[in-house]
Coordinates of C-alpha atoms and ligand atoms in Angstrom, one line a residue:
M1 CA -29.9 -90.8 103.3
I2 CA -31.5 -93.3 100.7
S3 CA -32.2 -95.9 103.4
E4 CA -33.8 -93.1 105.4
R5 CA -36.1 -92.5 102.8
K6 CA -36.8 -96.1 102.3
V7 CA -37.9 -96.5 105.6
N8 CA -40.3 -93.4 105.2
S9 CA -41.9 -94.7 102.2
L10 CA -42.6 -98.1 103.9
D11 CA -44.5 -96.0 106.7
E12 CA -46.4 -94.5 103.9
E13 CA -47.1 -98.1 102.3
N14 CA -48.6 -98.9 105.7
N15 CA -50.8 -95.8 105.5
A16 CA -53.9 -96.9 103.7
A17 CA -54.8 -93.5 103.0
V18 CA -51.8 -92.1 101.1
K19 CA -53.2 -89.4 98.8
P20 CA -52.5 -89.7 95.2
R21 CA -49.5 -87.7 93.9
V22 CA -49.1 -87.2 90.3
R23 CA -46.5 -85.5 88.0
F24 CA -46.7 -83.9 84.9
A25 CA -42.8 -84.0 83.6
P26 CA -42.4 -82.0 80.3
S27 CA -39.2 -81.3 78.6
P28 CA -39.0 -77.7 78.1
T29 CA -37.5 -77.9 74.4
G30 CA -40.7 -76.9 72.7
R31 CA -44.1 -75.1 72.9
L32 CA -46.6 -77.3 74.9
H33 CA -47.4 -80.1 72.4
L34 CA -51.2 -81.2 72.2
G35 CA -50.2 -84.7 72.9
S36 CA -48.5 -83.6 76.2
A37 CA -51.4 -81.2 77.3
R38 CA -53.5 -84.3 77.0
T39 CA -51.0 -86.1 79.4
A40 CA -51.4 -83.2 81.6
L41 CA -55.1 -83.1 81.5
F42 CA -55.2 -87.0 82.4
N43 CA -52.9 -86.4 85.5
W44 CA -54.7 -83.2 86.6
L45 CA -58.3 -84.5 86.2
F46 CA -57.1 -87.7 88.3
A47 CA -55.4 -85.4 91.0
R48 CA -58.2 -83.1 91.3
G49 CA -61.1 -86.0 91.3
S50 CA -59.0 -87.7 94.2
A51 CA -58.3 -85.0 96.3
G52 CA -54.6 -85.6 95.2
T53 CA -51.6 -83.5 94.5
M54 CA -50.5 -82.4 91.1
V55 CA -46.7 -81.9 90.4
L56 CA -45.1 -79.9 87.8
R57 CA -41.7 -81.0 87.0
F58 CA -39.5 -79.7 84.2
E59 CA -37.1 -82.5 82.6
D60 CA -34.6 -80.1 81.5
T61 CA -31.5 -82.3 81.5
D62 CA -31.1 -81.4 77.6
R63 CA -29.5 -78.1 78.4
E64 CA -29.0 -77.3 74.7
R65 CA -32.6 -77.3 73.8
S66 CA -34.5 -76.4 77.0
S67 CA -35.3 -72.8 77.4
E68 CA -37.2 -70.6 79.8
E69 CA -39.3 -69.3 76.8
F70 CA -40.6 -73.0 76.5
E71 CA -41.0 -73.1 80.2
K72 CA -43.1 -70.0 79.9
D73 CA -45.0 -71.5 77.0
I74 CA -45.8 -74.7 79.0
M75 CA -46.9 -73.0 82.1
D76 CA -48.9 -70.3 80.2
S77 CA -51.0 -73.0 78.0
L78 CA -51.4 -75.0 81.1
K79 CA -53.2 -72.1 83.0
W80 CA -55.0 -71.2 79.9
M81 CA -56.4 -74.7 79.6
G82 CA -57.5 -74.2 83.1
L83 CA -55.0 -76.7 84.8
D84 CA -52.9 -75.9 87.8
W85 CA -50.4 -77.4 90.1
D86 CA -49.8 -77.8 93.6
E87 CA -45.9 -77.9 93.3
G88 CA -43.8 -76.8 90.8
P89 CA -40.9 -74.6 89.8
D90 CA -42.5 -71.3 89.8
I91 CA -44.4 -72.0 93.2
G92 CA -41.7 -74.4 95.0
G93 CA -43.3 -77.2 97.4
D94 CA -41.8 -79.9 99.9
F95 CA -40.0 -81.8 97.2
G96 CA -38.3 -79.4 95.3
P97 CA -36.5 -78.3 93.2
Y98 CA -38.6 -79.1 90.3
R99 CA -36.1 -78.6 87.6
Q100 CA -34.2 -81.7 86.9
S101 CA -31.2 -79.4 86.2
E102 CA -31.1 -78.3 89.8
R103 CA -31.1 -82.0 91.1
M104 CA -27.9 -83.3 90.0
P105 CA -26.4 -83.9 93.3
L106 CA -29.4 -85.9 94.3
Y107 CA -29.0 -87.9 91.0
R108 CA -25.3 -88.3 91.9
E109 CA -25.9 -89.5 95.3
Y110 CA -28.4 -92.4 94.2
A111 CA -26.1 -93.4 91.4
E112 CA -23.0 -93.7 93.7
W113 CA -25.1 -95.9 95.8
L114 CA -25.8 -98.2 93.0
L115 CA -22.1 -98.1 92.3
E116 CA -21.2 -99.0 96.0
K117 CA -23.7 -101.7 95.9
G118 CA -22.2 -103.2 92.6
M119 CA -25.4 -102.3 90.8
A120 CA -23.9 -100.1 88.5
Y121 CA -20.2 -99.7 87.1
R122 CA -18.0 -97.4 85.4
C123 CA -17.9 -97.5 81.6
F124 CA -14.5 -95.8 79.9
C125 CA -15.4 -96.7 76.3
S126 CA -15.5 -93.4 74.5
P127 CA -18.5 -92.8 72.1
D128 CA -16.0 -93.7 69.1
E129 CA -15.1 -97.2 70.5
I130 CA -18.8 -98.1 71.1
K131 CA -19.7 -96.8 67.4
K132 CA -17.1 -99.2 66.2
R133 CA -17.8 -102.4 67.9
K134 CA -21.5 -101.6 67.3
E135 CA -21.1 -101.6 63.5
E136 CA -18.8 -104.4 63.6
T137 CA -21.7 -106.4 65.4
I138 CA -24.2 -105.3 63.2
R139 CA -22.1 -106.1 60.0
R140 CA -22.0 -109.6 61.5
G141 CA -25.6 -109.8 61.1
M142 CA -26.2 -109.4 65.1
S143 CA -28.3 -107.0 66.9
W144 CA -26.1 -104.5 69.1
R145 CA -26.2 -104.0 73.0
Y146 CA -23.4 -102.7 75.0
D147 CA -21.4 -105.2 75.3
R148 CA -20.3 -104.8 79.2
K149 CA -16.5 -104.6 78.1
C150 CA -16.0 -102.3 81.1
L151 CA -18.0 -104.7 83.7
G152 CA -15.2 -107.0 83.2
L153 CA -12.2 -104.5 84.0
G154 CA -9.7 -105.4 86.3
E155 CA -8.6 -103.0 89.2
S156 CA -5.3 -102.0 87.3
E157 CA -7.1 -100.9 84.1
V158 CA -9.5 -98.9 86.1
M159 CA -6.6 -97.2 87.9
K160 CA -4.6 -96.7 84.7
F161 CA -7.9 -94.7 83.0
E162 CA -8.3 -93.0 86.2
K163 CA -4.9 -91.7 86.2
E164 CA -5.2 -90.9 82.3
K165 CA -8.4 -88.9 83.6
K166 CA -10.2 -90.8 80.9
P167 CA -14.0 -89.7 80.8
F168 CA -16.5 -92.3 82.0
V169 CA -20.3 -92.8 82.4
L170 CA -21.9 -95.0 84.7
R171 CA -24.0 -98.0 83.7
F172 CA -26.7 -99.6 85.5
K173 CA -25.9 -103.2 85.6
V174 CA -29.0 -104.8 84.3
P175 CA -30.1 -107.8 86.4
E176 CA -30.9 -111.2 85.0
M177 CA -34.7 -110.9 85.5
V178 CA -38.1 -111.1 83.8
V179 CA -39.2 -107.4 84.4
R180 CA -43.0 -107.1 85.0
V181 CA -44.6 -103.6 84.4
E182 CA -48.0 -103.4 85.7
D183 CA -50.1 -100.8 83.8
L184 CA -53.6 -100.2 84.8
L185 CA -54.7 -99.8 81.3
R186 CA -52.6 -102.5 79.5
G187 CA -52.3 -105.1 82.2
A188 CA -49.1 -106.7 82.9
V189 CA -46.3 -106.5 80.5
E190 CA -43.2 -109.0 80.9
V191 CA -40.0 -108.3 79.5
D192 CA -36.9 -110.4 79.7
S193 CA -34.1 -108.2 80.8
S194 CA -31.6 -110.0 78.5
E195 CA -33.0 -107.6 75.9
I196 CA -31.8 -104.7 77.7
D197 CA -28.6 -102.7 77.6
D198 CA -26.7 -101.8 80.5
F199 CA -27.9 -98.3 80.2
V200 CA -26.4 -95.1 81.4
I201 CA -27.4 -93.7 84.5
M202 CA -24.6 -91.0 84.7
R203 CA -23.1 -89.3 81.6
S204 CA -19.5 -88.3 81.4
D205 CA -20.1 -84.6 81.9
G206 CA -21.5 -85.7 85.4
S207 CA -25.4 -85.1 84.4
A208 CA -27.9 -87.8 84.9
G209 CA -29.4 -90.2 82.4
F210 CA -32.9 -89.6 81.9
H211 CA -34.1 -93.1 83.3
L212 CA -32.1 -92.5 86.5
A213 CA -33.4 -88.8 86.9
V214 CA -37.0 -89.9 86.2
V215 CA -36.8 -92.7 88.8
V216 CA -35.1 -90.7 91.6
D217 CA -37.6 -87.9 91.2
D218 CA -40.6 -90.1 91.3
I219 CA -39.2 -91.8 94.5
T220 CA -38.3 -88.5 96.1
M221 CA -41.1 -86.7 95.4
K222 CA -43.4 -89.8 96.5
I223 CA -45.1 -90.1 93.1
T224 CA -47.9 -92.6 93.4
H225 CA -49.3 -92.6 89.9
V226 CA -47.3 -92.3 86.5
I227 CA -49.7 -91.0 83.8
R228 CA -48.2 -90.6 80.7
G229 CA -48.0 -91.4 76.7
D230 CA -47.3 -95.2 75.8
D231 CA -44.1 -94.0 74.1
H232 CA -42.8 -94.5 77.5
L233 CA -43.7 -98.2 78.0
T234 CA -40.5 -99.4 76.9
N235 CA -38.6 -96.9 79.3
A236 CA -41.1 -98.2 82.2
V237 CA -39.1 -101.6 82.0
R238 CA -36.1 -99.9 82.9
H239 CA -37.5 -97.6 85.4
V240 CA -39.0 -100.8 87.3
M241 CA -35.5 -102.2 87.5
L242 CA -34.3 -99.0 89.2
F243 CA -37.3 -99.2 91.5
D244 CA -36.3 -102.7 92.3
A245 CA -32.5 -101.8 92.7
F246 CA -33.4 -99.0 95.1
C247 CA -36.1 -101.4 97.2
E248 CA -38.8 -99.1 96.1
K249 CA -42.4 -100.2 95.0
P250 CA -43.0 -98.9 91.5
P251 CA -45.8 -96.4 91.2
V252 CA -49.1 -97.4 89.6
F253 CA -48.5 -96.8 85.6
V254 CA -51.0 -95.7 83.3
H255 CA -49.6 -95.3 79.5
H256 CA -52.3 -94.2 77.7
S257 CA -52.3 -94.1 74.0
L258 CA -50.4 -91.4 72.0
L259 CA -52.3 -88.7 70.0
M260 CA -52.3 -89.5 66.2
G261 CA -53.0 -87.4 63.2
P262 CA -55.8 -88.4 60.8
D263 CA -53.1 -90.5 58.8
G264 CA -52.5 -92.6 61.9
S265 CA -49.0 -91.7 62.5
K266 CA -47.9 -89.4 65.4
L267 CA -49.6 -85.7 65.6
S268 CA -47.0 -83.5 63.9
K269 CA -46.5 -80.4 62.0
R270 CA -47.4 -81.8 58.9
H271 CA -51.0 -82.3 60.2
G272 CA -51.4 -78.7 60.9
A273 CA -51.1 -77.0 64.6
T274 CA -49.8 -79.0 67.4
A275 CA -48.8 -76.7 69.9
V276 CA -51.5 -75.6 72.4
S277 CA -50.3 -72.1 72.0
E278 CA -51.2 -72.3 68.1
F279 CA -54.7 -73.4 68.7
R280 CA -55.3 -70.6 71.3
E281 CA -54.0 -68.3 68.5
Q282 CA -56.3 -69.9 65.9
G283 CA -59.2 -69.1 68.1
Y284 CA -60.2 -72.3 70.0
L285 CA -61.7 -72.0 73.3
P286 CA -59.7 -73.7 76.1
Q287 CA -62.7 -75.6 77.3
A288 CA -63.3 -76.8 73.8
L289 CA -59.8 -77.9 73.5
V290 CA -60.2 -79.6 77.2
N291 CA -63.3 -81.3 76.1
Y292 CA -61.9 -82.7 73.0
L293 CA -58.8 -84.0 74.4
A294 CA -60.6 -85.8 77.0
L295 CA -63.1 -87.4 75.1
L296 CA -60.3 -88.6 72.4
S297 CA -59.7 -91.5 75.0
W298 CA -62.3 -91.3 77.5
S299 CA -66.0 -91.5 77.5
P300 CA -68.4 -91.2 80.4
G301 CA -70.0 -94.4 79.2
D302 CA -73.4 -92.6 77.6
E303 CA -73.9 -90.5 74.7
R304 CA -72.9 -87.2 76.3
E305 CA -70.1 -85.1 74.6
I306 CA -70.4 -81.6 76.0
F307 CA -68.5 -81.4 79.1
S308 CA -67.1 -78.2 81.3
L309 CA -63.8 -79.2 83.3
E310 CA -65.7 -79.3 86.3
E311 CA -67.9 -82.0 84.8
L312 CA -64.8 -83.7 83.5
V313 CA -63.4 -83.5 87.2
R314 CA -66.2 -85.2 88.7
E315 CA -66.9 -88.0 85.9
F316 CA -63.3 -88.8 84.9
R317 CA -62.0 -92.1 86.0
L318 CA -58.6 -93.4 85.3
D319 CA -60.0 -96.9 84.7
D320 CA -62.3 -95.5 82.1
L321 CA -59.5 -94.5 79.9
S322 CA -59.4 -96.4 76.3
A323 CA -55.9 -97.9 75.2
S324 CA -56.9 -97.6 71.7
K325 CA -55.6 -95.1 69.2
A326 CA -56.4 -91.6 69.8
I327 CA -57.0 -90.0 66.2
F328 CA -57.1 -86.3 66.3
D329 CA -60.2 -85.3 64.2
F330 CA -60.2 -81.4 63.2
D331 CA -63.9 -81.4 62.4
K332 CA -64.9 -82.9 65.9
L333 CA -62.8 -80.1 67.7
N334 CA -64.5 -77.2 65.4
W335 CA -67.9 -78.8 66.3
L336 CA -67.2 -78.9 70.0
N337 CA -65.9 -75.3 69.6
R338 CA -69.0 -74.2 68.2
Q339 CA -70.9 -75.8 70.9
H340 CA -68.8 -74.2 73.6
V341 CA -69.2 -70.8 71.9
K342 CA -73.0 -71.4 72.0
L343 CA -72.6 -72.0 75.8
L344 CA -71.0 -68.5 76.6
S345 CA -72.7 -65.5 77.5
G346 CA -72.6 -62.5 75.5
K347 CA -70.1 -60.7 78.2
E348 CA -67.9 -64.0 78.2
L349 CA -67.9 -64.2 74.3
A350 CA -67.1 -60.7 74.1
E351 CA -64.2 -61.1 76.8
A352 CA -62.8 -64.0 74.9
L353 CA -62.8 -62.0 71.4
V354 CA -61.0 -58.7 72.8
P355 CA -57.6 -60.1 72.3
F356 CA -58.4 -61.0 68.7
L357 CA -60.0 -57.7 67.8
I358 CA -56.8 -55.9 69.2
S359 CA -54.3 -58.1 67.1
S360 CA -56.5 -57.6 64.2
G361 CA -56.3 -54.0 64.4
L362 CA -60.0 -53.6 65.9
E363 CA -59.3 -51.7 68.9
E364 CA -61.9 -49.3 68.0
I365 CA -64.6 -52.3 68.7
A366 CA -62.5 -53.9 71.5
R367 CA -62.7 -50.7 73.4
L368 CA -66.6 -50.0 73.1
P369 CA -68.7 -49.9 76.1
E370 CA -69.3 -53.4 77.3
E371 CA -73.0 -53.3 76.4
K372 CA -72.2 -52.2 72.8
L373 CA -69.6 -54.8 72.3
V374 CA -72.1 -57.3 73.7
I375 CA -74.7 -56.4 70.9
A376 CA -72.0 -56.4 68.0
V377 CA -70.6 -59.8 69.3
E378 CA -74.2 -61.3 69.7
S379 CA -74.9 -60.2 66.3
V380 CA -72.1 -62.6 64.7
R381 CA -72.3 -65.1 67.3
N382 CA -73.9 -67.8 64.7
N383 CA -71.0 -67.2 62.3
I384 CA -68.4 -68.3 64.7
E385 CA -66.9 -71.8 64.8
K386 CA -63.3 -70.5 65.9
L387 CA -62.9 -67.1 67.6
T388 CA -61.2 -65.7 64.7
D389 CA -64.3 -66.1 62.4
A390 CA -65.8 -63.2 64.2
I391 CA -63.4 -60.7 63.2
E392 CA -64.4 -60.1 59.4
P393 CA -68.2 -59.8 60.2
L394 CA -67.3 -57.5 63.4
R395 CA -65.7 -55.0 60.9
I396 CA -69.2 -53.7 59.6
Y397 CA -69.2 -51.8 63.0
T398 CA -66.3 -49.8 61.8
V399 CA -67.9 -48.5 58.8
K400 CA -68.2 -44.9 58.9
P401 CA -71.8 -43.4 57.7
G402 CA -72.3 -42.9 54.3
D403 CA -69.0 -45.1 53.6
L404 CA -70.6 -47.4 51.1
S405 CA -68.8 -50.4 49.7
D406 CA -68.8 -50.5 45.7
K407 CA -71.0 -53.0 45.6
A408 CA -73.4 -51.5 48.0
A409 CA -73.4 -48.1 46.0
E410 CA -74.2 -49.9 42.8
E411 CA -77.0 -52.1 44.5
L412 CA -78.4 -49.0 45.8
K413 CA -78.7 -47.1 42.3
K414 CA -79.8 -50.3 40.8
T415 CA -82.8 -50.5 43.3
G416 CA -85.7 -48.4 41.9
D417 CA -87.6 -46.1 44.4
V418 CA -84.9 -46.4 46.8
R419 CA -85.4 -42.9 48.1
E420 CA -88.9 -43.5 49.2
A421 CA -87.9 -46.7 50.9
L422 CA -85.2 -44.7 52.9
E423 CA -87.5 -41.9 53.6
T424 CA -89.9 -44.4 54.9
C425 CA -87.2 -46.0 57.0
I426 CA -86.1 -42.6 58.2
E427 CA -89.6 -41.9 59.6
I428 CA -89.9 -45.3 61.1
L429 CA -87.0 -45.4 63.3
G430 CA -87.8 -41.9 64.9
S431 CA -85.5 -39.8 66.9
A432 CA -84.8 -42.1 70.1
S433 CA -81.1 -42.8 70.8
D434 CA -81.6 -46.0 72.0
A435 CA -83.5 -49.1 71.4
D436 CA -83.5 -52.6 73.3
E437 CA -84.1 -55.9 71.8
K438 CA -87.8 -55.5 72.0
T439 CA -88.0 -52.3 70.4
A440 CA -85.5 -52.8 67.7
C441 CA -87.5 -55.8 66.7
E442 CA -90.8 -53.9 66.5
I443 CA -89.1 -51.2 64.5
V444 CA -88.1 -53.8 62.0
E445 CA -91.9 -55.4 62.1
R446 CA -93.0 -51.8 61.4
M447 CA -91.1 -51.6 58.2
R448 CA -92.3 -54.9 57.1
N449 CA -95.6 -53.5 57.8
V450 CA -95.4 -50.6 56.0
A451 CA -93.9 -52.1 53.0
A452 CA -96.9 -54.5 53.0
Q453 CA -99.3 -51.4 53.2
K454 CA -97.4 -49.8 50.1
G455 CA -97.9 -53.3 48.4
W456 CA -94.2 -53.6 48.2
K457 CA -92.1 -56.9 49.1
A458 CA -90.5 -56.6 52.7
K459 CA -87.1 -56.8 50.6
K460 CA -87.7 -53.5 49.0
I461 CA -87.3 -51.7 52.4
L462 CA -85.2 -53.8 54.4
W463 CA -82.4 -54.3 51.6
P464 CA -81.6 -50.6 51.2
F465 CA -82.0 -50.1 55.0
R466 CA -79.2 -52.7 55.6
L467 CA -77.2 -50.9 52.6
A468 CA -77.7 -47.5 53.6
V469 CA -76.9 -48.0 57.6
T470 CA -74.0 -50.4 57.0
G471 CA -72.8 -49.7 53.6
R472 CA -72.5 -53.2 52.9
T473 CA -74.7 -55.9 51.4
V474 CA -74.5 -58.5 53.8
G475 CA -74.3 -58.5 57.6
P476 CA -76.0 -59.2 61.0
D477 CA -79.9 -59.4 61.6
L478 CA -81.3 -55.9 61.1
K479 CA -82.5 -55.8 65.0
F480 CA -78.8 -55.8 66.0
L481 CA -78.1 -52.8 63.7
I482 CA -80.8 -50.8 65.4
M483 CA -79.5 -51.9 69.0
F484 CA -76.0 -51.2 68.4
W485 CA -76.2 -47.6 66.7
G486 CA -79.8 -46.6 68.0
P487 CA -82.7 -45.6 65.8
A488 CA -81.5 -41.9 65.7
T489 CA -77.9 -42.7 64.5
C490 CA -79.3 -45.4 61.7
A491 CA -81.8 -42.7 60.7
A492 CA -78.6 -40.2 60.3
R493 CA -76.7 -42.8 58.6
I494 CA -79.5 -43.3 56.0
K495 CA -79.5 -39.5 55.5
E496 CA -75.9 -39.6 54.6
T497 CA -76.4 -42.4 52.0
L498 CA -79.3 -40.4 50.7
G499 CA -77.0 -37.5 50.4
F500 CA -74.6 -39.8 48.3
L501 CA -77.4 -40.8 46.1
E502 CA -78.1 -37.2 45.3
D503 CA -74.5 -36.5 44.7
S504 CA -74.0 -39.1 42.4
V505 CA -77.2 -38.5 40.5
S506 CA -76.3 -34.8 40.1
Ligands
LIG601 N1 -39.9 -85.7 80.0 C1 -40.6 -86.8 79.4 C2 -41.3 -86.2 78.1 O1 -41.3 -85.1 78.2 C3 -41.8 -87.5 80.2 C4 -41.2 -88.8 81.2 C5 -42.1 -89.1 82.2 O2 -43.4 -88.7 82.1 O3 -41.8 -90.2 82.9 O4 -41.7 -87.1 77.3

């Protein structure tokens, strides 16, 4: 079976038009980390920009720490970012299954092939024995590598262990060679294999070791480009040896720089949010997050900074990735989020805000007819850096008529002649139930003009108007209040407030 596969891949080598096949291969042992999301994004941009195939593969060999819940978080977060895949555990594909835990027979087959060819061997050393020998070696001031004790086992010893059913692992017999990893970003990295342990390819419980599983998957899934973080660069050395052992050409490697916190260490909890879903909960837009992640190691070669996903697909080139450190800058992300908020239409912004309104107990606003919701949202748009910033300002639209904040009531009472100002407002507002933007602006303008005629400062009428309609001292531009409630309702609200003033005077 293995040699059959080799023939197939040789056929493909001769076919110059092989389409790229990339994979995003997270371990579902946590929520989707921003660093992994960046890896997914680079893979996806490359696949979509080159008519290639994007594969999602769960590397869930750590059964203790992997969970369905994390798989779901990873898939939901990718979808939220706008990233999709052509093959994966949820949708299948020609090269499945797409969970490593379901591919164990395949790994065993490959491992046994290596064993047969003398490129792997059984190791019966228990973890305790290894620990002791390791400690002893270190005590003698030497560095530890598996000492190949079991490589030299005689047949009778092997038989004895087998009879005793002594557990064993399979180790790859690292050949003597200079291993060359060709990386698109970093050039060729050469490592003398004498620095490398005979690593475990099958564990004693029959599950595959990480390196074997990755390489067998990349071979059998016909992956052409491996794009991942540079924490895997040292693993690539082992992978190249395995590809060699299986007589397969390694894929093109692209080890991009890791995502670092502002202090230069790997982005982690102590820097703040790290999971994509946390950024989502905090009110970042997916397009801003994606834009930011792309810009962290990639630039179009000019000054532009705002990109949509479609533009990124068009312009992204793997060769333009920078190998230098990617330092996460929350201020820059916030700035980009603000820019992407500005690009949204009122309707889009309203849609994005609805889940936040609901989770903040503002269903009343979330369920408004669309045109009302859009007016409300437009009125607070300039306050928004993150979507959550809109919640407090939008509460103004839940204030009931005459429901004055203490501060507003105090201010109203302090303002002399407030009655005349408010009665003037009622007159100007009139009895129309609706006002479009133009009419609302005209009403505000009339208030200013009438104030001027009466020899008042504009503030003398506009200030009590805001207090009386919204019950608050600060809030959106007045035109939005008129558009939201309509002139007649604004007038009714002012009457309520006048009633309150009378009550409090009597
Ligand atoms: N499962 C590995 C991780 O989550 C990725 C391995 C690979 O991309 O080769 O870091």
